[in-house]
Amino acid sequence: MAEVARRLPRAAASPVAQRRRSLVVRLLSNQRVVVGSVVLLVTFAVALLADVLAPYEPNAQILAERLAGPSLAHPFGQDHLGRDVLSRAIYGARVSLGVGFSSVAITIVIGTIIGVAAGYFGRWTDSVLMRFVDVFISIPVFMLLLTVVAIYGSNVGLLIAFIGISAFPGAARIVRAEVLSLMPRDFILAARVVGASPLRIMARHLVPNLMPVIIVSATLRVGAAILTEAGLSYFGLGVPPPAPTWGGMVADGRTFLDVAWWVSTFPGLALLVVVIATNLVGDGLRDVFDPRRAHLT
Amino acid sequence: MAKDELSTTRKLSRRQFMQLSGGAAAYAALLACQPSSPVSGSPTPGGATSAPTAKVGGQAIISLGEPDTLGPTSRALVGAYIFSFIANGLVRLKYPDMTVVPDLADSFSPSSDGKTYTFNLHKGVKWHNGQAFSADDVKFTFEFMAHPNNPAPLSIDLANIVGAKDFKEKKATEITGVKASADKIEISLIAPSPNFLTSLAVTKILPKAVLANVSPADIAKDPFARKPIYTGPFKVDEWKSGESVTYSAFTDHFRGRPNLDKIVQRIFPDPSTALAELRSGGIQQAFVTADQFADFQSNPQYQTQQLAGTTGWFLSWDMTNKTFPFGEKPFRQAVSMAIDRKTLVATVFKGLADENYSLASPLSWVYNANAPKNPFDQAKAKQLLDDLGWKVGSGGIREKGGVRLEYATMVTTTTRDWFLAIQPMLQAVGIGTTKVDVVDFPTWISRLNVGKYESTVNGWGNFAIDPRSDLAAHFRSPRTSGDATGYKNDQVDALFAQAATAVSQEEQKRIYDQIQMLAEGDAVYAYLIRPKVLEVNVKALSLPQAKIQAEIYDGMPQWGLS
Amino acid sequence: MIPLVIGVSALSYAVIIFAPGDPATLLVDREQMTAETYTAMRIELGLDDPAPVRYVKTMRSLFTGELRSFRTKQRVVDTIAERAPATLTLGVLAIIFGLVFGTLIGVAQATRPYSRLDDLGTILSLTGFSIPHFWFALMLIMLFGVRLHWLPPSGIRPIGSSDWNPIAMAPYLVMPTIVLGTGLLAYVARFVRSSMLEALGQDYIRTARAKGLRERIVVLRHALRNSLLPVITIVGFILPLLIGGAVIVENVFALPGMGRLAVDAVFARDYPVILTVTIFSAIAVIIGNLISDILYAVADPRIRYG
């Protein structure tokens, strides 16, 4: 399988179309991808249908019933403001996945631009961009993120941007490495001979062939982004209320762990399952696309 | 982060005390007219008792925040707690009524004109390093604080000492108004001051022999800041940064040795960890939240004490805001009347809080029980808003001239959930409150100081300083620090000016009563609650009974194992 | 390495310098802030110089050791010297834990691919990798510290001891090591599994088997040896994540490390401390990468530098 994946891009024509055919078959035969995808799809559905599925309004408080345990009316119990944990967990899917996917989108866009530019132009462009990436990669990201979020605030938009930007160096490195391996191939050389502009070559020939690497890397990063938001929530710097996130719910519930375990346990499990699912899908995709890059992504 | 927050909110320092200006009433006498308080920190049945049977020896491990420094420049509230058992002043404050009682001075008396105080020093007092304490140390302490190299400006009380100003300006080589003789200190004031003794109580006396060659500008950099030498019942053994501070009994303490041999203060960044340690027996004493308290109360292995809430919380606004009616008194009253404090206390605080209606603590002597209050009255709140012209519009939110009554509230992680509980109450009278700005403490205080906010949940800790300064810090204009509210009432300001020159103690009380009548009548704040401070310790450890948290630490020498 | 350090310091400095809110207002008593004290504080903190000047000044004082915390006025290098041992100990233990158990799990999975054991290994390592550190840590504390009393819930050493006695400290470090090392463990297990599977399909393994060597020897001596080498590079790559994890782990377990120092500094806007901790951690990451490169070169005879 691996051999096939590596050889395909060597075809003279842009190999995207050829590869696409067998891809679906291979993906479907990969158990991890299937299991992970099903979990993710269900979570997506829950997030989209939150308004229908949630039995209560996620921010509706019944102060008199604060920290009430699981019951028929509230299967996951109620939190420290008497809010329904199940409903908040359902809406939490929306916010957590939203934060995860949008921040990864930012990571990928920045990472791809820098990686492609560095790989394509080489020489000083490459040196400058990669030294910049090196600087970023040696700073412990979470520490930097903590400082930045504490100083500049944590509204959802900023938070997504910060989490997204903080992860770009890894993506840029992977993309650059892939670009370097694509550059000497026939279809790129052919495009250059014909006199295509750099922008066109990048957009039409490079980026489509980068997709496998990008998709794998993106999938694996979604879980990391959700965990990062949880880590920031621990310090009170996560997505601000009233929007519920799983990480924030676990962080809020931790002080009641001994008197009301349900407040943090259910959202924690949801978070755990979804992050595992993104990893399963990412791992599976990588197995399908190219098993050798295992430790880079 | 509640602990840090409180400590920075108060930012207590000795200098704060000295800053206050006031009349010439004898402070202690004022306490005679202290109103009986509706709030009290009564111990729970079967709770702690004072420790007459406590054994001598043993150690206790407690949870307490990390101080910034243990030198005289400490600004953290926890620093004040620690000083109360490692250091001494000439006099000290007795909690909770804040009377001035002897400490290093056995007795003290003002001259008939109130301008000269004579202190008879206790004999045989020793420093932690074994050296003998003398009147020179006292004089040295004043000169250290008023030293030209000391970056802090002269506080008002310090400047009131004869010769201090000349010393600060290098016109004199000593403070002429502080005279040391064998076992006597005589301090001459330029004008009589009612705050003088209170300010002395927080002035911890420094050892001349140790610090004579240290520039006051560098005191925080000196080893003294980490391992200080004072005269208190406990001495600092070791401060392990981020881990613990160990104190051991000072057996030569002039009032006798404390019961315990050792106190270890562990530093927990996360209260959940401290709680786990308290449950597993890793620490013997800590403060917990209302949700955990009941569990410890019913557990025979622990003793608990409910202490009076020293911090009052309230909603405040930037009154200079032009878009929203924050500057209008009926609006502020309406907000206060929209808040169902009873429910808040019963639910969020499990009954372990008091309803708050005033800036001054009901336990303090300045408190005026007759000052106007705006208790829960939803109908009246709606009426007031209607009368202001803010009519209910779409979604139940009030509108006026195209503006929706929907403003942002700045909160910290400590106050966030309290505000979330209040939200529906405000929503019920037509105030939109969905814009919640959660910021960390430094951002909060910076924005508060420059008035860069619309509304916020604010807290003020009483009992850290002279209760009169609680009022001055909020109601007097211009405020000495950043101005959070923009509140200004000329009559109130005139009264503060009057208080500065008022002579008799009745006069002081009367003026401060009036200040509260006016300022609380202006509904500067919409008061919320005063959460009780909930103390838990293992049964084997006995603590003196206390009314407020500061007493727990002040009474450290009486702690003992049974 | 030096350009990297300059880059890191400049970047961290830039983050701080554009911060809204004024550290001077935090440090002056609210009660007594007058224009005078405020200005004095700004001058003392050097806040009135232009940014590049401040940067150079700050860097100079940082490397001469004279840079002092805004809050405690202690020399930052002294504080770091006090805090670094805890973080280093924790980091090294977590790396050892991750490498040893990650390899064990990975090898076990590779010897029986697609079996129940393999699935279990995958789920275990993925769980460890996907659980928020603080939640994992608190649940361990609740279980082993509070319920079972097997381990002390927090701290780094027994009360009253000031030395670094490994035996006395061991019980304190078990839970923090597990929490911090689990992420690395998952990476290593995943990597060892896939590279073992790849190696086991190679010609030289088939040759070894054909020669009649026992399966154990084939797996351990031939396949594992060749799969382990690249694992070293994972450590280098995961170091920044490990330091990020330490920030949380040290906070939950109340360990006196650099991660906690960083958090305390952030919430006090103690910029000299934030800056120094960031730069020191970056230097640690750079050195860590260097070491892993060197180890890789030493272990792999095919790589020769120069």
Short mmCIF file of N, CA, C and O in Angstrom, two decimals, chain A residues 250-287:
data_model
loop_
_atom_site.label_atom_id
_atom_site.label_comp_id
_atom_site.label_asym_id
_atom_site.label_seq_id
_atom_site.Cartn_x
_atom_site.Cartn_y
_atom_site.Cartn_z
N VAL A 250 -15.19 21.07 32.10
CA VAL A 250 -14.36 20.22 32.96
C VAL A 250 -13.61 21.11 33.96
O VAL A 250 -13.54 20.81 35.15
N ALA A 251 -13.08 22.21 33.45
CA ALA A 251 -12.32 23.11 34.32
C ALA A 251 -13.21 23.69 35.42
O ALA A 251 -12.82 23.72 36.59
N ASP A 252 -14.42 24.11 35.06
CA ASP A 252 -15.34 24.66 36.06
C ASP A 252 -15.74 23.61 37.08
O ASP A 252 -15.94 23.90 38.25
N GLY A 253 -15.91 22.38 36.59
CA GLY A 253 -16.41 21.33 37.46
C GLY A 253 -15.36 20.74 38.37
O GLY A 253 -15.67 20.00 39.29
N ARG A 254 -14.09 21.09 38.12
CA ARG A 254 -13.04 20.40 38.88
C ARG A 254 -13.09 20.70 40.37
O ARG A 254 -12.71 19.87 41.17
N THR A 255 -13.60 21.90 40.73
CA THR A 255 -13.65 22.21 42.15
C THR A 255 -14.77 21.43 42.86
O THR A 255 -14.80 21.37 44.07
N PHE A 256 -15.66 20.84 42.06
CA PHE A 256 -16.75 20.07 42.67
C PHE A 256 -16.53 18.57 42.48
O PHE A 256 -17.43 17.78 42.69
N LEU A 257 -15.32 18.20 42.06
CA LEU A 257 -15.05 16.81 41.72
C LEU A 257 -15.44 15.87 42.86
O LEU A 257 -15.93 14.78 42.64
N ASP A 258 -15.26 16.33 44.10
CA ASP A 258 -15.54 15.45 45.23
C ASP A 258 -17.00 15.50 45.69
O ASP A 258 -17.46 14.58 46.34
N VAL A 259 -17.71 16.57 45.36
CA VAL A 259 -19.11 16.64 45.79
C VAL A 259 -20.09 16.47 44.63
O VAL A 259 -21.25 16.18 44.86
N ALA A 260 -19.64 16.68 43.40
CA ALA A 260 -20.53 16.56 42.24
C ALA A 260 -19.72 16.14 41.03
O ALA A 260 -19.39 16.95 40.17
N TRP A 261 -19.38 14.84 40.97
CA TRP A 261 -18.49 14.35 39.92
C TRP A 261 -19.06 14.55 38.52
O TRP A 261 -18.34 14.69 37.55
N TRP A 262 -20.41 14.59 38.42
CA TRP A 262 -21.03 14.63 37.09
C TRP A 262 -20.76 15.93 36.33
O TRP A 262 -20.76 15.96 35.12
N VAL A 263 -20.49 16.99 37.06
CA VAL A 263 -20.31 18.28 36.39
C VAL A 263 -19.13 18.24 35.42
O VAL A 263 -19.19 18.77 34.31
N SER A 264 -18.03 17.60 35.83
CA SER A 264 -16.88 17.58 34.94
C SER A 264 -16.76 16.27 34.17
O SER A 264 -16.17 16.24 33.09
N THR A 265 -17.32 15.19 34.69
CA THR A 265 -17.07 13.88 34.08
C THR A 265 -17.70 13.73 32.69
O THR A 265 -17.03 13.29 31.76
N PHE A 266 -18.96 14.13 32.56
CA PHE A 266 -19.61 13.91 31.26
C PHE A 266 -19.00 14.75 30.14
O PHE A 266 -18.64 14.21 29.09
N PRO A 267 -18.83 16.05 30.34
CA PRO A 267 -18.15 16.80 29.26
C PRO A 267 -16.73 16.29 29.03
O PRO A 267 -16.24 16.27 27.89
N GLY A 268 -16.07 15.85 30.11
CA GLY A 268 -14.71 15.32 29.97
C GLY A 268 -14.70 14.09 29.07
O GLY A 268 -13.84 13.96 28.19
N LEU A 269 -15.67 13.19 29.27
CA LEU A 269 -15.74 12.00 28.44
C LEU A 269 -16.03 12.36 26.99
O LEU A 269 -15.44 11.79 26.07
N ALA A 270 -16.93 13.33 26.79
CA ALA A 270 -17.23 13.76 25.42
C ALA A 270 -15.97 14.26 24.74
O ALA A 270 -15.65 13.87 23.61
N LEU A 271 -15.23 15.08 25.46
CA LEU A 271 -13.99 15.63 24.92
C LEU A 271 -13.03 14.49 24.56
O LEU A 271 -12.47 14.44 23.47
N LEU A 272 -12.89 13.57 25.50
CA LEU A 272 -11.97 12.46 25.32
C LEU A 272 -12.31 11.66 24.07
O LEU A 272 -11.46 11.40 23.22
N VAL A 273 -13.58 11.29 23.94
CA VAL A 273 -14.00 10.46 22.82
C VAL A 273 -13.77 11.18 21.49
O VAL A 273 -13.25 10.59 20.54
N VAL A 274 -14.09 12.45 21.45
CA VAL A 274 -13.95 13.18 20.19
C VAL A 274 -12.48 13.37 19.82
O VAL A 274 -12.09 13.22 18.67
N VAL A 275 -11.66 13.68 20.82
CA VAL A 275 -10.23 13.84 20.50
C VAL A 275 -9.64 12.51 20.06
O VAL A 275 -8.85 12.45 19.10
N ILE A 276 -10.04 11.42 20.71
CA ILE A 276 -9.57 10.10 20.26
C ILE A 276 -10.02 9.87 18.82
O ILE A 276 -9.25 9.40 17.98
N ALA A 277 -11.27 10.22 18.53
CA ALA A 277 -11.78 10.00 17.18
C ALA A 277 -10.97 10.77 16.14
O ALA A 277 -10.62 10.21 15.09
N THR A 278 -10.66 12.03 16.43
CA THR A 278 -9.88 12.79 15.44
C THR A 278 -8.51 12.13 15.25
O THR A 278 -7.99 12.09 14.14
N ASN A 279 -7.94 11.61 16.33
CA ASN A 279 -6.66 10.94 16.20
C ASN A 279 -6.76 9.64 15.41
O ASN A 279 -5.88 9.31 14.63
N LEU A 280 -7.84 8.91 15.62
CA LEU A 280 -8.05 7.67 14.87
C LEU A 280 -8.14 7.98 13.39
O LEU A 280 -7.50 7.35 12.56
N VAL A 281 -8.94 8.99 13.06
CA VAL A 281 -9.10 9.34 11.65
C VAL A 281 -7.77 9.82 11.08
O VAL A 281 -7.35 9.38 10.00
N GLY A 282 -7.10 10.69 11.82
CA GLY A 282 -5.82 11.21 11.33
C GLY A 282 -4.81 10.11 11.13
O GLY A 282 -4.16 10.02 10.07
N ASP A 283 -4.69 9.22 12.13
CA ASP A 283 -3.76 8.09 12.01
C ASP A 283 -4.10 7.22 10.82
O ASP A 283 -3.23 6.82 10.05
N GLY A 284 -5.40 6.94 10.70
CA GLY A 284 -5.84 6.07 9.61
C GLY A 284 -5.54 6.69 8.26
O GLY A 284 -5.01 6.04 7.36
N LEU A 285 -5.86 7.98 8.14
CA LEU A 285 -5.60 8.68 6.88
C LEU A 285 -4.12 8.62 6.54
O LEU A 285 -3.74 8.40 5.41
N ARG A 286 -3.32 8.79 7.57
CA ARG A 286 -1.88 8.79 7.33
C ARG A 286 -1.41 7.40 6.87
O ARG A 286 -0.60 7.28 5.97
N ASP A 287 -1.98 6.37 7.50
CA ASP A 287 -1.63 5.02 7.08
C ASP A 287 -1.97 4.85 5.61
O ASP A 287 -1.23 4.23 4.85
#
